[in-house]
Short mmCIF file of C-alpha atoms in Angstrom, two decimals:
data_model
loop_
_atom_site.label_atom_id
_atom_site.label_comp_id
_atom_site.label_asym_id
_atom_site.label_seq_id
_atom_site.Cartn_x
_atom_site.Cartn_y
_atom_site.Cartn_z
CA MET S 1 239.13 7.92 -137.42
CA PHE S 2 236.15 9.43 -139.32
CA LYS S 3 237.06 7.36 -142.41
CA CYS S 4 237.22 4.26 -140.24
CA GLN S 5 233.73 4.90 -138.89
CA ILE S 6 232.33 5.28 -142.45
CA THR S 7 234.02 2.06 -143.50
CA ILE S 8 232.65 0.19 -140.49
CA ARG S 9 229.15 1.44 -141.26
CA LYS S 10 229.60 0.29 -144.87
CA SER S 11 230.76 -3.10 -143.68
CA THR S 12 227.77 -3.32 -141.34
CA LYS S 13 225.46 -2.49 -144.24
CA CYS S 14 227.25 -5.09 -146.37
CA CYS S 15 226.83 -7.71 -143.69
CA SER S 16 223.13 -6.98 -143.33
CA ASN S 17 222.57 -7.51 -147.07
CA LYS S 18 222.47 -11.27 -147.22
CA SER S 19 221.56 -11.22 -150.94
CA ILE S 20 225.17 -10.40 -151.85
CA PRO S 21 227.20 -13.53 -152.71
CA GLY S 22 229.91 -14.32 -150.08
CA TRP S 23 228.43 -11.81 -147.64
CA LYS S 24 229.44 -13.80 -144.57
CA GLN S 25 233.16 -14.03 -145.49
CA SER S 26 233.20 -10.35 -146.49
CA CYS S 27 231.78 -9.39 -143.13
CA ILE S 28 234.42 -11.39 -141.22
CA THR S 29 237.24 -9.89 -143.32
CA TYR S 30 236.07 -6.32 -142.65
CA PHE S 31 235.83 -6.80 -138.92
CA ASN S 32 239.17 -8.60 -138.64
CA ARG S 33 240.93 -5.83 -140.56
CA TYR S 34 239.58 -2.97 -138.41
CA PHE S 35 239.86 -4.88 -135.17
CA GLN S 36 243.61 -5.34 -135.90
CA ARG S 37 243.94 -1.59 -136.57
CA PHE S 38 242.15 -0.85 -133.29
CA VAL S 39 244.52 -3.16 -131.37
CA TYR S 40 247.56 -1.54 -133.03
CA LEU S 41 246.25 1.89 -131.97
CA ILE S 42 245.86 0.78 -128.34
CA LEU S 43 249.37 -0.75 -128.31
CA TRP S 44 250.85 2.43 -129.81
CA LEU S 45 249.24 4.62 -127.16
CA ALA S 46 250.38 2.25 -124.40
CA GLY S 47 253.93 2.38 -125.78
CA LEU S 48 253.94 6.18 -125.65
CA THR S 49 252.76 6.06 -122.04
CA LEU S 50 255.51 3.61 -121.04
CA VAL S 51 258.22 5.67 -122.76
CA GLY S 52 257.06 8.77 -120.88
CA PHE S 53 257.04 6.87 -117.58
CA PHE S 54 260.58 5.54 -118.06
CA GLN S 55 261.87 8.96 -119.11
CA TYR S 56 260.38 10.47 -115.93
CA SER S 57 261.77 7.67 -113.74
CA THR S 58 265.23 7.97 -115.27
CA THR S 59 265.29 11.75 -114.82
CA LYS S 60 264.15 11.40 -111.22
CA ASP S 61 266.83 8.78 -110.58
CA ILE S 62 269.55 11.01 -112.04
CA LYS S 63 268.41 13.91 -109.85
CA GLN S 64 268.64 11.74 -106.75
CA LYS S 65 271.95 10.07 -107.53
CA HIS S 66 273.79 12.85 -109.35
CA PRO S 67 272.49 16.24 -108.16
CA SER S 68 275.66 17.93 -109.43
CA LYS S 69 274.58 17.09 -113.01
CA ILE S 70 271.42 19.18 -112.78
CA CYS S 71 272.57 22.17 -110.69
CA GLN S 72 275.51 24.54 -110.79
CA PRO S 73 277.81 24.95 -107.76
CA ILE S 74 277.23 28.24 -105.93
CA THR S 75 280.45 30.25 -105.86
CA ASP S 76 279.31 33.55 -104.30
CA VAL S 77 279.23 32.82 -100.58
CA MET S 78 279.29 34.89 -97.39
CA PHE S 79 280.01 32.97 -94.17
CA LEU S 80 279.53 34.76 -90.85
CA LYS S 81 282.36 33.24 -88.83
CA THR S 82 281.11 33.12 -85.25
CA HIS S 83 283.49 32.45 -82.34
CA LYS S 84 284.19 29.02 -80.80
CA THR S 85 281.70 27.25 -83.08
CA ALA S 86 283.99 25.09 -85.27
CA SER S 87 284.06 28.04 -87.66
CA SER S 88 287.80 27.73 -88.34
CA THR S 89 287.18 24.28 -89.83
CA ILE S 90 284.47 25.75 -92.08
CA LEU S 91 286.80 28.60 -93.06
CA ASN S 92 289.38 26.03 -94.20
CA ILE S 93 286.70 24.35 -96.35
CA LEU S 94 285.90 27.70 -97.99
CA TYR S 95 289.57 28.57 -98.48
CA ARG S 96 290.20 25.25 -100.26
CA PHE S 97 287.10 25.68 -102.43
CA SER S 98 288.20 29.18 -103.45
CA GLU S 99 291.62 27.90 -104.55
CA LYS S 100 290.13 24.93 -106.38
CA HIS S 101 287.89 27.23 -108.46
CA ASN S 102 290.22 30.23 -108.65
CA LEU S 103 287.79 32.49 -106.79
CA THR S 104 288.39 35.89 -105.22
CA MET S 105 288.37 36.11 -101.40
CA ALA S 106 287.37 39.21 -99.45
CA LEU S 107 290.45 39.22 -97.20
CA PRO S 108 291.43 41.43 -94.25
CA TYR S 109 293.25 44.64 -95.13
CA GLY S 110 297.04 44.79 -94.78
CA ASN S 111 298.43 42.58 -92.04
CA GLU S 112 295.12 42.29 -90.18
CA ALA S 113 293.83 38.83 -89.24
CA HIS S 114 290.14 39.82 -88.99
CA LEU S 115 287.74 42.14 -90.78
CA GLY S 116 287.69 44.85 -88.13
CA TYR S 117 286.31 42.69 -85.30
CA PRO S 118 284.93 43.58 -82.77
CA ARG S 119 283.96 46.82 -84.51
CA PRO S 120 280.91 46.63 -86.78
CA PHE S 121 282.10 45.61 -90.23
CA HIS S 122 282.93 48.30 -92.78
CA ALA S 123 283.82 47.73 -96.44
CA SER S 124 287.17 49.46 -95.95
CA TYR S 125 288.34 46.53 -93.80
CA VAL S 126 288.61 44.45 -97.01
CA GLU S 127 291.78 44.64 -99.10
CA GLU S 128 291.18 46.38 -102.46
CA PHE S 129 287.46 46.82 -101.75
CA LYS S 130 287.27 49.92 -103.99
CA THR S 131 288.83 48.12 -106.93
CA LEU S 132 286.88 44.90 -106.52
CA GLU S 133 283.59 46.18 -105.11
CA ASN S 134 280.84 43.56 -105.66
CA LYS S 135 283.37 41.32 -107.42
CA PHE S 136 284.42 39.16 -104.46
CA ASN S 137 283.22 35.55 -104.45
CA ILE S 138 283.78 34.45 -100.87
CA MET S 139 283.83 36.33 -97.56
CA ALA S 140 284.52 34.28 -94.43
CA ASN S 141 286.91 35.88 -91.92
CA HIS S 142 285.82 37.06 -88.48
CA LEU S 143 283.67 40.18 -88.53
CA ARG S 144 280.78 41.71 -86.63
CA PHE S 145 277.91 41.53 -89.10
CA ASN S 146 276.76 44.77 -90.70
CA TRP S 147 274.37 44.05 -93.56
CA GLN S 148 274.58 47.45 -95.26
CA GLN S 149 278.37 47.26 -95.51
CA VAL S 150 278.63 43.55 -96.34
CA ARG S 151 276.34 43.98 -99.35
CA ARG S 152 278.79 46.55 -100.75
CA ILE S 153 281.38 43.80 -100.97
CA MET S 154 279.37 40.81 -102.12
CA PRO S 155 277.27 40.26 -105.30
CA ASN S 156 273.47 40.46 -105.09
CA ASN S 157 273.00 36.70 -105.55
CA THR S 158 275.33 35.77 -102.66
CA PHE S 159 274.48 32.77 -100.47
CA TYR S 160 274.63 33.74 -96.77
CA PHE S 161 275.19 31.21 -94.00
CA SER S 162 276.58 30.93 -90.48
CA VAL S 163 276.98 28.43 -87.64
CA LEU S 164 275.77 28.29 -84.03
CA ARG S 165 276.70 26.15 -81.04
CA HIS S 166 274.95 25.23 -77.80
CA PRO S 167 275.63 28.25 -75.50
CA ALA S 168 276.85 26.08 -72.58
CA LEU S 169 279.54 24.41 -74.72
CA LEU S 170 280.41 27.72 -76.35
CA LEU S 171 280.82 29.55 -73.03
CA GLU S 172 283.10 26.85 -71.65
CA SER S 173 285.27 27.02 -74.78
CA SER S 174 285.34 30.82 -74.68
CA TYR S 175 286.25 30.78 -70.99
CA VAL S 176 289.35 28.66 -71.56
CA TYR S 177 290.43 30.39 -74.79
CA TYR S 178 289.87 33.98 -73.58
CA LYS S 179 290.68 33.39 -69.91
CA THR S 180 293.32 36.11 -69.68
CA TYR S 181 291.81 38.27 -72.42
CA SER S 182 288.34 38.84 -70.97
CA PRO S 183 288.21 40.66 -67.57
CA ALA S 184 285.07 38.77 -66.54
CA PHE S 185 286.86 35.44 -66.97
CA ARG S 186 290.15 36.63 -65.56
CA LYS S 187 288.62 37.41 -62.17
CA SER S 188 287.37 33.84 -61.57
CA LYS S 189 289.27 30.60 -60.97
CA ASN S 190 287.33 28.37 -63.38
CA VAL S 191 284.19 28.34 -65.50
CA ASN S 192 282.01 26.84 -62.76
CA GLU S 193 283.05 29.53 -60.31
CA PHE S 194 282.27 32.17 -62.94
CA LEU S 195 278.81 30.72 -63.60
CA SER S 196 278.01 30.44 -59.91
CA SER S 197 277.65 34.23 -59.93
CA PRO S 198 278.43 35.63 -63.41
CA GLY S 199 276.96 39.07 -62.66
CA SER S 200 279.55 39.68 -59.95
CA TYR S 201 282.42 39.14 -62.42
CA TYR S 202 280.89 40.80 -65.46
CA ASN S 203 281.00 44.50 -66.27
CA MET S 204 279.42 45.42 -69.60
CA THR S 205 281.56 48.55 -69.93
CA GLU S 206 284.86 46.63 -69.81
CA GLN S 207 286.46 45.92 -73.16
CA ASN S 208 286.66 42.29 -74.33
CA ASN S 209 283.80 41.09 -72.13
CA ILE S 210 281.83 40.36 -75.29
CA TYR S 211 283.14 36.78 -75.07
CA ALA S 212 281.54 36.31 -71.65
CA LYS S 213 277.89 36.95 -72.54
CA ASN S 214 275.78 36.35 -75.68
CA ASN S 215 278.79 36.31 -77.99
CA MET S 216 276.87 34.82 -80.94
CA TRP S 217 274.20 37.52 -80.65
CA PHE S 218 277.01 40.08 -80.73
CA ASP S 219 278.62 38.51 -83.82
CA PHE S 220 275.33 38.82 -85.72
CA GLY S 221 275.58 42.56 -85.08
CA TYR S 222 273.23 42.99 -82.13
CA ASN S 223 273.61 44.22 -78.55
CA ASN S 224 274.77 41.32 -76.37
CA ASN S 225 273.71 43.24 -73.25
CA ALA S 226 270.15 43.90 -74.43
CA LYS S 227 267.36 43.09 -71.98
CA TYR S 228 265.38 39.92 -72.55
CA ASP S 229 262.27 40.97 -74.47
CA LYS S 230 260.22 38.52 -76.53
CA SER S 231 259.17 41.03 -79.19
CA TYR S 232 262.78 42.24 -79.60
CA ILE S 233 264.04 38.65 -79.87
CA GLN S 234 261.43 37.78 -82.50
CA PHE S 235 262.37 40.90 -84.45
CA VAL S 236 266.06 39.90 -84.50
CA LEU S 237 265.32 36.28 -85.44
CA LYS S 238 263.15 37.45 -88.32
CA LYS S 239 265.86 39.84 -89.58
CA ILE S 240 268.45 37.07 -89.51
CA GLU S 241 266.12 34.74 -91.42
CA GLU S 242 265.56 37.41 -94.07
CA ILE S 243 269.29 37.66 -94.80
CA PHE S 244 270.74 34.22 -94.08
CA HIS S 245 269.78 31.28 -96.26
CA LEU S 246 271.14 28.69 -93.84
CA ILE S 247 272.29 28.47 -90.21
CA LEU S 248 274.33 25.38 -89.37
CA ILE S 249 274.64 23.74 -85.96
CA ALA S 250 278.16 22.89 -84.75
CA ASP S 251 276.82 20.20 -82.40
CA PHE S 252 275.76 18.30 -85.54
CA PHE S 253 278.76 19.15 -87.64
CA ASP S 254 278.73 16.27 -90.14
CA GLU S 255 275.00 16.67 -90.69
CA SER S 256 275.67 20.39 -91.23
CA MET S 257 278.27 19.65 -93.89
CA ILE S 258 275.87 17.41 -95.79
CA LEU S 259 273.14 20.05 -95.69
CA LEU S 260 275.60 22.77 -96.75
CA LYS S 261 276.80 20.59 -99.64
CA ASP S 262 273.22 20.09 -100.74
CA PHE S 263 272.37 23.80 -100.61
CA LEU S 264 275.53 24.85 -102.47
CA CYS S 265 275.49 21.98 -104.99
CA TRP S 266 279.06 21.06 -104.07
CA ASP S 267 280.80 17.70 -104.25
CA LEU S 268 281.44 15.54 -101.20
CA ASP S 269 285.19 16.22 -101.32
CA ASP S 270 284.45 19.95 -101.11
CA VAL S 271 283.18 19.55 -97.54
CA ILE S 272 285.69 16.95 -96.29
CA TYR S 273 287.58 18.38 -93.34
CA PHE S 274 290.14 17.82 -90.63
CA LYS S 275 289.11 19.40 -87.34
CA LEU S 276 291.05 22.65 -86.87
CA ASN S 277 291.59 24.95 -83.88
CA ALA S 278 290.51 22.18 -81.51
CA ARG S 279 291.68 22.27 -77.90
CA SER S 280 293.62 19.62 -76.06
CA GLN S 281 291.41 17.42 -73.87
CA GLU S 282 293.56 18.49 -70.92
CA ASN S 283 292.20 22.03 -71.23
CA ILE S 284 288.50 21.22 -71.32
CA GLN S 285 286.59 22.14 -68.14
CA THR S 286 283.43 20.21 -67.31
CA LEU S 287 280.34 22.23 -66.47
CA ASN S 288 278.25 20.83 -63.63
CA PRO S 289 274.56 20.22 -64.48
CA GLU S 290 273.38 23.24 -62.50
CA ASN S 291 275.70 25.61 -64.37
CA LYS S 292 274.71 24.17 -67.75
CA GLU S 293 271.20 25.37 -66.97
CA LYS S 294 272.50 28.71 -65.69
CA VAL S 295 274.09 29.40 -69.07
CA LYS S 296 270.62 29.40 -70.63
CA GLU S 297 269.66 32.23 -68.30
CA TRP S 298 272.96 34.14 -68.37
CA CYS S 299 273.20 33.92 -72.17
CA ALA S 300 269.44 34.04 -72.74
CA LEU S 301 269.73 35.82 -76.11
CA ASP S 302 272.16 33.21 -77.41
CA TRP S 303 269.90 30.47 -76.07
CA GLU S 304 266.90 31.83 -77.98
CA LEU S 305 269.05 32.17 -81.10
CA TYR S 306 270.27 28.59 -80.78
CA LYS S 307 266.84 27.09 -80.05
CA HIS S 308 265.23 28.81 -83.00
CA PHE S 309 267.84 27.89 -85.59
CA ASN S 310 268.43 24.39 -84.26
CA LYS S 311 264.74 23.79 -85.01
CA SER S 312 264.94 25.39 -88.46
CA PHE S 313 268.10 23.37 -89.22
CA TRP S 314 266.23 20.07 -88.87
CA MET S 315 263.25 21.46 -90.75
CA LYS S 316 265.50 22.30 -93.70
CA ILE S 317 266.97 18.80 -93.65
CA ARG S 318 263.49 17.25 -93.76
CA GLU S 319 262.57 19.55 -96.66
CA ARG S 320 265.52 18.41 -98.73
CA MET S 321 266.11 14.76 -97.79
CA ASP S 322 264.96 11.96 -95.52
CA LEU S 323 267.07 10.89 -92.53
CA LYS S 324 268.12 7.66 -94.25
CA THR S 325 269.63 9.68 -97.10
CA LEU S 326 271.21 12.15 -94.66
CA TYR S 327 273.04 9.50 -92.64
CA LYS S 328 274.05 7.59 -95.74
CA GLU S 329 275.78 10.80 -96.86
CA VAL S 330 277.25 11.32 -93.38
CA ASP S 331 278.69 7.81 -93.51
CA LEU S 332 280.31 8.52 -96.90
CA LEU S 333 281.73 11.77 -95.52
CA GLN S 334 283.26 10.03 -92.51
CA LYS S 335 284.71 7.21 -94.60
CA ARG S 336 286.30 9.68 -97.00
CA GLN S 337 287.65 11.69 -94.08
CA LYS S 338 289.20 8.57 -92.56
CA GLU S 339 290.80 7.67 -95.90
CA LEU S 340 292.37 11.12 -96.19
CA MET S 341 293.62 11.09 -92.61
CA GLU S 342 295.29 7.72 -93.22
CA THR S 343 296.82 9.07 -96.42
CA CYS S 344 297.97 12.42 -95.05
CA LEU S 345 298.80 12.14 -91.37
CA LEU S 346 301.81 10.75 -89.58
CA GLU S 347 299.74 10.16 -86.46
CA GLU S 348 296.19 8.86 -86.49
CA THR S 349 294.66 12.13 -85.35
CA ALA S 350 295.45 15.64 -84.06
CA ILE S 351 298.42 16.04 -81.71
CA GLU S 352 299.50 18.52 -79.04
CA HIS S 353 300.90 21.75 -80.45
CA TYR S 354 304.38 21.11 -79.03
CA GLN S 355 304.53 17.86 -81.02
CA VAL S 356 304.03 19.61 -84.40
CA LYS S 357 307.36 19.27 -86.24
CA ASP S 358 306.84 21.85 -89.00
CA LYS S 359 306.87 25.27 -87.30
CA LYS S 360 305.01 26.77 -90.28
CA MET S 361 302.09 24.46 -89.50
CA LYS S 362 301.81 25.27 -85.80
CA PRO S 363 298.42 26.80 -84.93
CA PHE S 364 298.08 30.04 -82.98
CA GLN S 365 297.77 29.31 -79.26
CA GLY S 366 295.23 30.86 -76.92
CA GLU S 367 296.63 31.69 -73.51
CA ASN S 368 295.40 28.46 -71.88
CA ALA S 369 293.70 26.61 -74.72
CA GLY S 370 296.46 24.33 -76.05
CA ILE S 371 295.35 24.30 -79.71
CA MET S 372 296.20 21.02 -81.43
CA GLY S 373 297.81 20.48 -84.83
CA TYR S 374 299.00 17.79 -87.24
CA ASN S 375 302.12 16.19 -88.69
CA LEU S 376 302.12 15.06 -92.32
CA ARG S 377 303.61 11.84 -93.64
CA GLN S 378 306.97 12.24 -95.35
CA ASP S 379 306.36 9.90 -98.31
CA LEU S 380 303.67 11.95 -100.10
CA ASP S 381 303.91 12.79 -103.80
CA ASN S 382 303.66 16.47 -104.74
CA LYS S 383 299.96 16.42 -105.64
CA THR S 384 298.96 14.58 -102.47
CA LEU S 385 301.27 16.75 -100.36
CA ASN S 386 299.57 19.89 -101.67
CA ILE S 387 296.10 18.52 -100.85
CA CYS S 388 297.13 17.35 -97.38
CA THR S 389 298.97 20.59 -96.55
CA LYS S 390 295.87 22.66 -97.26
CA MET S 391 293.75 20.31 -95.14
CA ILE S 392 295.86 20.95 -92.02
CA MET S 393 296.93 24.56 -92.64
CA PRO S 394 296.00 26.76 -89.65
CA GLU S 395 293.78 29.78 -90.19
CA LEU S 396 296.37 32.56 -89.93
CA GLN S 397 298.84 30.81 -92.23
CA TYR S 398 296.16 30.07 -94.83
CA THR S 399 294.89 33.65 -94.73
CA ALA S 400 298.41 34.92 -95.36
CA HIS S 401 298.93 32.39 -98.15
CA LEU S 402 295.76 33.45 -99.98
CA TYR S 403 296.47 37.14 -99.45
CA ASN S 404 299.97 36.85 -100.90
CA SER S 405 298.65 34.84 -103.87
CA GLN S 406 295.75 37.19 -104.56
CA PHE S 407 297.73 40.41 -104.09
CA PRO S 408 301.31 39.63 -105.20
CA PHE S 409 301.98 43.36 -105.72
CA LYS S 410 301.22 44.14 -102.04
CA LYS S 411 303.51 43.86 -99.05
CA LYS S 412 303.46 40.22 -97.95
CA LYS S 413 301.05 39.37 -95.16
CA THR S 414 302.65 37.53 -92.27
CA PHE S 415 301.03 35.67 -89.40
CA VAL S 416 301.52 35.76 -85.64
CA ARG S 417 302.47 32.51 -83.87
#
């Protein structure tokens, strides 16, 4: 550039000296030459700018369309399986993911179905916890959360998540499922009668009444009979937020699956599901409007828990994607689910438990719940049959299957039907 300036000055001097023969032509030649160089320089710089812009745009486009190409799937996951919140369906998703990637599950000890529930969780409730301490990838069976003990089992970089449900819907489901198991429910004729005066049926000292009041609060490890106190509630909510990366909402299940997929950097097929442990419509009791409101007072701790994390759920969605993107993904999820159901199932949807032909695929029945199941088509090839079988496999059977695969040297785990 310095040389160019000297040359231009020389050319200017040359042009000003009119005594030199051919001075006018020389002047024009000099200016044309350096003007061309100046234009080439501008074009070169503009080209660099455009290349940078297109590289940025292409990278941004790849990130939006193919997030799996720029992030690694998270494989260390702890799921707090709360009760009557569609958690059995999520457990099936995690079971299938663990098999797909040959991961190690933290499974219940011996022939147990749960990890010590309703006692606070202890590491000894996990099979081979001493041998595999901090080497488990996924933990997802029912337990009452105990942070100090859970962290003994799971790696330091574990992703923690759980799921909540509107307390009114949860209480109705719990009432039907645990009708003969919980003394508070057993003493009333139906859920509306119970809610008309819940305090007269409920005794906090009676075993198994945990399902009748603030059951989600209890599952997170806290006292479900604690008095309503704003400072105490805020303390608990803050502690949960410090540990759990994500709380899903069962009332928005498909939206929850898309958000979970995004957080974990999983593929769409990893969160495809068939609804499991669902009750027959015949066994659903309808809460009257007055009792729906009463639940918010009776289960006030659960209501505060639900309100807080329902709000944070939608905040997290807005942080990661717009609603147009969310529902585009939801639509893809539902279409893929429909395709698989058409491929796998003999009937169009879930059927009554007494209609399930394969006894090994019959789900465990609550006393009055009438848990539904599925029949598979008979014309499936081996690969498709394996995929479809895992999609419909009830919780107890799948737990036993994984246990027997993971610990072939142990006594085989069986399941109760």
